[in-house]
Amino acid sequence: MKKYPIGFLVRDGEKQTTKEVERSIKEVEEPRKSVVEIYFSTRNMTLSYYNDMFNLKVGDLVYVDGKLEGLGGRVVSVNYSFKIKLSEYKRVIAVIDTTLYGEFYLAGSHVVSFNEKIIPYEKVIRWFKAPNTDEEEFIEGNGENRFLLEDLGTMEISSQIADRGFNYYNENRVKYISIDKGKGKAIVEGSEIYELEFEYEYQNGEIINLNCSCFCSYPCKHQFAAMLQLRETLDMIENNYAHEYASYFAAISKNKYIEMALGKNDIGKIILEV
Ligand SMILES: [Zn+2]
């Protein structure tokens, strides 16, 4: 019998359109030029930046270019009346979308969503790292490496690296993993944030073309950790939520989920249901 037969279910015409989900889709607002002050807690400093890409509000979390590139900062003031010499200012380059609404299912060390609008990769990756600003060009090979998710021995990974990957998995360093119609993505936290991609063939349980942004030329610990997490999460889904899973799931670590869900709020109410 095949394991993980989930993925065959089709649920047309049953799209979730709850108010929560609608709220999770941030309205695209017209940008409004401003000069903003941004506080960087890791440096305990506040600096001014020019913004012409977003409609920024006090409290927004953002990334900037310049010396503090890569560090997240919080907007502490927004000024619309200004006259500045542009060459003297660095800019706001991204806003971190921290909204988190919708239905989540507990799945071991992670929480899972089956709605692609709730925790899409493009949103979650900004919780961990700034967008790439260099003009570096990335090239992928298509070597068609394949192995069975059920039998990671077929992954051709050395035992030392597998051990380290196992530790990463145990330490809950696979922060995010998702599959969208067979295309998989994962975020693993090592000495920095690594992004992984793969394909999953649910008919035969094969993983194809797994790659990692650490650019190892051999299967790395991040890849092994991600595959262990994928197995755990698919097991959880299969055993508990198979009827919810059509062709998409995304899972984030519970810690990150709690940090994002509760982070901005000092007061409020939490309702837990079973
Ligand atoms: Zn790697």
mmCIF file of C-alpha atoms and ligand atoms in Angstrom:
data_model
loop_
_atom_site.group_PDB
_atom_site.id
_atom_site.type_symbol
_atom_site.label_atom_id
_atom_site.label_comp_id
_atom_site.label_asym_id
_atom_site.label_seq_id
_atom_site.Cartn_x
_atom_site.Cartn_y
_atom_site.Cartn_z
ATOM 1 C CA MET A 1 0.000 0.000 0.000
ATOM 2 C CA LYS A 2 1.238 3.431 -0.834
ATOM 3 C CA LYS A 3 2.026 5.743 1.953
ATOM 4 C CA TYR A 4 0.988 9.367 1.703
ATOM 5 C CA PRO A 5 -1.820 8.714 -0.805
ATOM 6 C CA ILE A 6 -3.065 12.155 0.108
ATOM 7 C CA GLY A 7 -2.781 14.534 -2.757
ATOM 8 C CA PHE A 8 -5.373 12.756 -4.868
ATOM 9 C CA LEU A 9 -8.301 14.436 -3.229
ATOM 10 C CA VAL A 10 -10.068 17.027 -5.290
ATOM 11 C CA ARG A 11 -12.227 19.552 -3.551
ATOM 12 C CA ASP A 12 -13.527 21.805 -6.258
ATOM 13 C CA GLY A 13 -16.146 24.346 -5.369
ATOM 14 C CA GLU A 14 -15.359 24.096 -1.704
ATOM 15 C CA LYS A 15 -13.056 27.032 -1.412
ATOM 16 C CA GLN A 16 -12.726 28.544 2.000
ATOM 17 C CA THR A 17 -13.981 32.102 1.975
ATOM 18 C CA THR A 18 -14.185 32.966 5.624
ATOM 19 C CA LYS A 19 -13.831 36.517 6.775
ATOM 20 C CA GLU A 20 -10.546 35.590 8.412
ATOM 21 C CA VAL A 21 -9.066 34.520 5.129
ATOM 22 C CA GLU A 22 -10.213 37.678 3.400
ATOM 23 C CA ARG A 23 -8.510 39.685 6.109
ATOM 24 C CA SER A 24 -5.276 37.790 5.643
ATOM 25 C CA ILE A 25 -4.901 39.100 2.128
ATOM 26 C CA LYS A 26 -3.354 42.457 2.666
ATOM 27 C CA GLU A 27 -4.976 45.030 0.488
ATOM 28 C CA VAL A 28 -2.571 46.419 -2.019
ATOM 29 C CA GLU A 29 -2.360 50.059 -1.149
ATOM 30 C CA GLU A 30 -1.079 52.871 -3.313
ATOM 31 C CA PRO A 31 2.402 53.865 -2.210
ATOM 32 C CA ARG A 32 2.620 57.223 -0.454
ATOM 33 C CA LYS A 33 5.956 59.026 -0.401
ATOM 34 C CA SER A 34 7.280 59.612 3.064
ATOM 35 C CA VAL A 35 10.358 60.057 5.175
ATOM 36 C CA VAL A 36 10.208 57.580 8.016
ATOM 37 C CA GLU A 37 12.153 57.020 11.176
ATOM 38 C CA ILE A 38 13.023 53.385 11.754
ATOM 39 C CA TYR A 39 14.140 51.820 14.995
ATOM 40 C CA PHE A 40 16.545 48.878 14.798
ATOM 41 C CA SER A 41 16.367 47.011 18.086
ATOM 42 C CA THR A 42 19.430 44.858 17.370
ATOM 43 C CA ARG A 43 21.519 48.059 17.100
ATOM 44 C CA ASN A 44 19.415 50.189 19.447
ATOM 45 C CA MET A 45 19.424 53.029 16.924
ATOM 46 C CA THR A 46 16.855 55.074 15.020
ATOM 47 C CA LEU A 47 17.588 56.342 11.498
ATOM 48 C CA SER A 48 15.649 58.197 8.790
ATOM 49 C CA TYR A 49 14.850 56.636 5.408
ATOM 50 C CA TYR A 50 13.063 57.710 2.268
ATOM 51 C CA ASN A 51 10.100 55.602 1.158
ATOM 52 C CA ASP A 52 8.345 55.717 -2.213
ATOM 53 C CA MET A 53 7.331 52.073 -2.564
ATOM 54 C CA PHE A 54 4.799 51.553 0.247
ATOM 55 C CA ASN A 55 2.125 53.248 2.282
ATOM 56 C CA LEU A 56 3.958 52.962 5.575
ATOM 57 C CA LYS A 57 2.352 53.215 8.997
ATOM 58 C CA VAL A 58 3.848 53.513 12.448
ATOM 59 C CA GLY A 59 4.513 49.988 13.701
ATOM 60 C CA ASP A 60 5.267 48.436 10.297
ATOM 61 C CA LEU A 61 8.273 46.116 10.181
ATOM 62 C CA VAL A 62 10.535 46.874 7.224
ATOM 63 C CA TYR A 63 13.866 46.182 5.546
ATOM 64 C CA VAL A 64 16.097 48.931 4.172
ATOM 65 C CA ASP A 65 19.114 49.201 1.918
ATOM 66 C CA GLY A 66 22.427 50.704 2.942
ATOM 67 C CA LYS A 67 24.484 49.810 5.975
ATOM 68 C CA LEU A 68 21.646 48.187 7.884
ATOM 69 C CA GLU A 69 20.587 46.029 4.972
ATOM 70 C CA GLY A 70 19.321 42.661 6.166
ATOM 71 C CA LEU A 71 18.206 43.898 9.578
ATOM 72 C CA GLY A 72 14.519 44.265 10.302
ATOM 73 C CA GLY A 73 13.418 47.607 11.762
ATOM 74 C CA ARG A 74 10.179 49.104 13.037
ATOM 75 C CA VAL A 75 8.687 52.345 11.698
ATOM 76 C CA VAL A 76 8.369 54.782 14.606
ATOM 77 C CA SER A 77 7.296 57.919 12.730
ATOM 78 C CA VAL A 78 5.989 58.811 9.264
ATOM 79 C CA ASN A 79 6.442 62.273 7.805
ATOM 80 C CA TYR A 80 4.699 63.371 4.597
ATOM 81 C CA SER A 81 5.876 67.002 4.549
ATOM 82 C CA PHE A 82 9.497 66.971 3.597
ATOM 83 C CA LYS A 83 12.094 68.231 1.200
ATOM 84 C CA ILE A 84 15.250 66.159 1.096
ATOM 85 C CA LYS A 85 18.298 65.610 -1.019
ATOM 86 C CA LEU A 86 17.650 62.135 -2.361
ATOM 87 C CA SER A 87 21.310 61.166 -2.610
ATOM 88 C CA GLU A 88 21.617 61.501 1.157
ATOM 89 C CA TYR A 89 18.935 58.981 1.932
ATOM 90 C CA LYS A 90 18.743 55.225 1.866
ATOM 91 C CA ARG A 91 15.384 53.607 1.153
ATOM 92 C CA VAL A 92 12.846 51.209 2.544
ATOM 93 C CA ILE A 93 12.937 48.148 0.269
ATOM 94 C CA ALA A 94 10.389 45.744 1.787
ATOM 95 C CA VAL A 95 7.576 45.582 4.311
ATOM 96 C CA ILE A 96 7.181 42.460 6.403
ATOM 97 C CA ASP A 97 3.587 41.219 6.327
ATOM 98 C CA THR A 98 2.948 39.950 9.851
ATOM 99 C CA THR A 99 -0.785 39.346 9.501
ATOM 100 C CA LEU A 100 -1.819 35.853 10.460
ATOM 101 C CA TYR A 101 -5.480 34.907 10.224
ATOM 102 C CA GLY A 102 -7.278 31.718 9.305
ATOM 103 C CA GLU A 103 -7.589 28.058 10.165
ATOM 104 C CA PHE A 104 -4.529 26.266 11.453
ATOM 105 C CA TYR A 105 -4.178 22.603 12.341
ATOM 106 C CA LEU A 106 -1.763 21.341 14.957
ATOM 107 C CA ALA A 107 0.713 18.834 13.553
ATOM 108 C CA GLY A 108 3.449 17.938 16.029
ATOM 109 C CA SER A 109 6.179 20.568 16.111
ATOM 110 C CA HIS A 110 4.400 22.584 13.400
ATOM 111 C CA VAL A 111 1.040 24.102 12.574
ATOM 112 C CA VAL A 112 -0.422 23.464 9.148
ATOM 113 C CA SER A 113 -2.639 25.461 6.824
ATOM 114 C CA PHE A 114 -4.432 24.055 3.775
ATOM 115 C CA ASN A 115 -5.291 27.444 2.339
ATOM 116 C CA GLU A 116 -2.619 28.906 0.066
ATOM 117 C CA LYS A 117 -3.476 32.470 1.036
ATOM 118 C CA ILE A 118 -2.705 32.162 4.734
ATOM 119 C CA ILE A 119 1.048 31.494 4.951
ATOM 120 C CA PRO A 120 2.415 31.649 1.403
ATOM 121 C CA TYR A 121 6.165 31.243 1.036
ATOM 122 C CA GLU A 122 6.694 34.782 -0.283
ATOM 123 C CA LYS A 123 5.214 36.157 2.927
ATOM 124 C CA VAL A 124 6.882 33.778 5.383
ATOM 125 C CA ILE A 125 10.398 34.128 3.951
ATOM 126 C CA ARG A 126 10.318 37.841 4.880
ATOM 127 C CA TRP A 127 9.802 36.895 8.512
ATOM 128 C CA PHE A 128 13.281 35.388 8.341
ATOM 129 C CA LYS A 129 15.339 37.367 5.856
ATOM 130 C CA ALA A 130 15.524 40.485 3.724
ATOM 131 C CA PRO A 131 15.061 40.288 -0.047
ATOM 132 C CA ASN A 132 18.214 39.787 -2.104
ATOM 133 C CA THR A 133 19.469 43.138 -3.265
ATOM 134 C CA ASP A 134 22.593 42.138 -5.121
ATOM 135 C CA GLU A 135 22.386 41.527 -8.825
ATOM 136 C CA GLU A 136 23.729 38.009 -8.467
ATOM 137 C CA GLU A 137 22.414 35.648 -11.089
ATOM 138 C CA PHE A 138 21.350 32.186 -9.980
ATOM 139 C CA ILE A 139 21.553 29.165 -12.212
ATOM 140 C CA GLU A 140 20.120 25.737 -11.481
ATOM 141 C CA GLY A 141 21.065 22.495 -13.100
ATOM 142 C CA ASN A 142 18.443 19.896 -13.883
ATOM 143 C CA GLY A 143 20.325 16.797 -12.905
ATOM 144 C CA GLU A 144 17.110 14.948 -12.065
ATOM 145 C CA ASN A 145 18.318 13.615 -8.747
ATOM 146 C CA ARG A 146 15.633 11.374 -7.240
ATOM 147 C CA PHE A 147 15.065 9.408 -4.083
ATOM 148 C CA LEU A 148 12.226 7.958 -2.083
ATOM 149 C CA LEU A 149 10.889 9.991 0.813
ATOM 150 C CA GLU A 150 10.081 6.709 2.574
ATOM 151 C CA ASP A 151 13.662 5.499 2.248
ATOM 152 C CA LEU A 152 16.119 8.341 2.780
ATOM 153 C CA GLY A 153 18.921 5.804 2.418
ATOM 154 C CA THR A 154 18.376 6.295 -1.320
ATOM 155 C CA MET A 155 19.336 9.958 -0.899
ATOM 156 C CA GLU A 156 23.063 9.122 -1.036
ATOM 157 C CA ILE A 157 23.976 11.251 1.938
ATOM 158 C CA SER A 158 27.003 10.562 4.124
ATOM 159 C CA SER A 159 26.223 9.311 7.618
ATOM 160 C CA GLN A 160 27.957 12.281 9.298
ATOM 161 C CA ILE A 161 25.862 14.769 7.360
ATOM 162 C CA ALA A 162 22.736 12.711 7.990
ATOM 163 C CA ASP A 163 23.466 12.848 11.740
ATOM 164 C CA ARG A 164 23.819 16.606 11.631
ATOM 165 C CA GLY A 165 20.639 16.884 9.599
ATOM 166 C CA PHE A 166 18.849 14.728 12.145
ATOM 167 C CA ASN A 167 19.988 17.107 14.902
ATOM 168 C CA TYR A 168 18.715 20.062 12.890
ATOM 169 C CA TYR A 169 15.357 18.331 12.545
ATOM 170 C CA ASN A 170 15.254 17.572 16.276
ATOM 171 C CA GLU A 171 16.179 21.149 17.113
ATOM 172 C CA ASN A 172 13.186 22.218 15.053
ATOM 173 C CA ARG A 173 15.258 24.206 12.581
ATOM 174 C CA VAL A 174 12.967 23.453 9.662
ATOM 175 C CA LYS A 175 10.897 26.578 10.105
ATOM 176 C CA TYR A 176 8.635 26.203 7.122
ATOM 177 C CA ILE A 177 7.775 23.557 4.570
ATOM 178 C CA SER A 178 5.104 23.556 1.892
ATOM 179 C CA ILE A 179 3.920 21.627 -1.140
ATOM 180 C CA ASP A 180 1.840 23.310 -3.815
ATOM 181 C CA LYS A 181 0.721 20.927 -6.575
ATOM 182 C CA GLY A 182 3.890 18.881 -6.237
ATOM 183 C CA LYS A 183 6.275 21.843 -5.910
ATOM 184 C CA GLY A 184 7.916 21.971 -2.516
ATOM 185 C CA LYS A 185 9.692 24.735 -0.624
ATOM 186 C CA ALA A 186 11.328 24.852 2.776
ATOM 187 C CA ILE A 187 13.131 27.304 5.055
ATOM 188 C CA VAL A 188 15.848 25.927 7.327
ATOM 189 C CA GLU A 189 17.608 27.955 9.988
ATOM 190 C CA GLY A 190 21.290 27.091 10.240
ATOM 191 C CA SER A 191 24.145 29.560 10.676
ATOM 192 C CA GLU A 192 21.962 31.625 8.358
ATOM 193 C CA ILE A 193 18.612 31.140 6.648
ATOM 194 C CA TYR A 194 18.607 28.571 3.841
ATOM 195 C CA GLU A 195 15.934 28.160 1.185
ATOM 196 C CA LEU A 196 15.199 24.766 -0.329
ATOM 197 C CA GLU A 197 13.172 23.610 -3.320
ATOM 198 C CA PHE A 198 12.053 20.191 -4.487
ATOM 199 C CA GLU A 199 9.365 18.344 -6.338
ATOM 200 C CA TYR A 200 7.231 15.680 -4.745
ATOM 201 C CA GLU A 201 5.644 12.958 -6.829
ATOM 202 C CA TYR A 202 2.835 11.655 -4.701
ATOM 203 C CA GLN A 203 2.074 8.678 -6.983
ATOM 204 C CA ASN A 204 5.332 6.969 -6.108
ATOM 205 C CA GLY A 205 6.570 9.031 -3.153
ATOM 206 C CA GLU A 206 9.634 10.313 -4.990
ATOM 207 C CA ILE A 207 11.491 13.525 -4.238
ATOM 208 C CA ILE A 208 13.044 15.059 -7.342
ATOM 209 C CA ASN A 209 15.632 17.814 -7.753
ATOM 210 C CA LEU A 210 16.018 18.751 -4.119
ATOM 211 C CA ASN A 211 18.305 21.779 -3.847
ATOM 212 C CA CYS A 212 19.448 24.139 -1.120
ATOM 213 C CA SER A 213 20.702 27.720 -1.166
ATOM 214 C CA CYS A 214 23.825 26.716 0.777
ATOM 215 C CA PHE A 215 25.104 25.528 -2.632
ATOM 216 C CA CYS A 216 26.615 22.289 -1.406
ATOM 217 C CA SER A 217 27.522 20.093 -4.333
ATOM 218 C CA TYR A 218 26.311 17.056 -2.332
ATOM 219 C CA PRO A 219 23.151 16.409 -0.257
ATOM 220 C CA CYS A 220 23.464 18.673 2.818
ATOM 221 C CA LYS A 221 22.203 18.605 6.392
ATOM 222 C CA HIS A 222 19.546 21.202 5.556
ATOM 223 C CA GLN A 223 18.128 18.903 2.898
ATOM 224 C CA PHE A 224 18.122 15.902 5.202
ATOM 225 C CA ALA A 225 16.457 17.875 8.011
ATOM 226 C CA ALA A 226 13.804 19.151 5.600
ATOM 227 C CA MET A 227 13.029 15.625 4.366
ATOM 228 C CA LEU A 228 12.619 14.342 7.927
ATOM 229 C CA GLN A 229 10.288 17.225 8.660
ATOM 230 C CA LEU A 230 8.351 16.571 5.460
ATOM 231 C CA ARG A 231 7.866 12.934 6.449
ATOM 232 C CA GLU A 232 6.668 13.896 9.914
ATOM 233 C CA THR A 233 4.264 16.524 8.609
ATOM 234 C CA LEU A 234 2.849 14.294 5.845
ATOM 235 C CA ASP A 235 2.349 11.527 8.419
ATOM 236 C CA MET A 236 0.485 13.938 10.649
ATOM 237 C CA ILE A 237 -1.668 15.161 7.783
ATOM 238 C CA GLU A 238 -2.391 11.660 6.532
ATOM 239 C CA ASN A 239 -3.383 10.399 9.963
ATOM 240 C CA ASN A 240 -5.403 13.387 11.081
ATOM 241 C CA TYR A 241 -6.366 15.785 8.320
ATOM 242 C CA ALA A 242 -6.378 13.781 5.091
ATOM 243 C CA HIS A 243 -9.822 15.132 4.173
ATOM 244 C CA GLU A 244 -8.510 18.711 4.365
ATOM 245 C CA TYR A 245 -5.591 18.174 2.025
ATOM 246 C CA ALA A 246 -6.212 18.578 -1.680
ATOM 247 C CA SER A 247 -3.025 19.693 -3.375
ATOM 248 C CA TYR A 248 -1.608 22.256 -0.988
ATOM 249 C CA PHE A 249 -0.297 22.469 2.519
ATOM 250 C CA ALA A 250 2.117 24.760 4.304
ATOM 251 C CA ALA A 251 3.551 24.187 7.769
ATOM 252 C CA ILE A 252 5.377 26.608 10.056
ATOM 253 C CA SER A 253 7.093 25.815 13.321
ATOM 254 C CA LYS A 254 4.906 26.357 16.365
ATOM 255 C CA ASN A 255 7.401 28.773 17.901
ATOM 256 C CA LYS A 256 7.414 31.034 14.884
ATOM 257 C CA TYR A 257 3.641 30.770 14.632
ATOM 258 C CA ILE A 258 3.186 31.903 18.230
ATOM 259 C CA GLU A 259 5.749 34.658 17.820
ATOM 260 C CA MET A 260 3.945 36.014 14.756
ATOM 261 C CA ALA A 261 0.397 35.432 15.994
ATOM 262 C CA LEU A 262 0.898 37.051 19.375
ATOM 263 C CA GLY A 263 3.890 39.288 18.796
ATOM 264 C CA LYS A 264 2.233 42.592 18.037
ATOM 265 C CA ASN A 265 -0.570 42.332 20.566
ATOM 266 C CA ASP A 266 -0.453 43.298 24.212
ATOM 267 C CA ILE A 267 -4.126 42.624 24.845
ATOM 268 C CA GLY A 268 -6.665 40.347 23.180
ATOM 269 C CA LYS A 269 -8.406 37.022 23.495
ATOM 270 C CA ILE A 270 -7.382 33.563 22.314
ATOM 271 C CA ILE A 271 -9.933 30.847 21.539
ATOM 272 C CA LEU A 272 -8.683 27.300 21.263
ATOM 273 C CA GLU A 273 -10.960 24.630 19.822
ATOM 274 C CA VAL A 274 -10.509 20.937 19.291
HETATM 275 ZN ZN ZN B 1 22.098 23.176 2.504
#
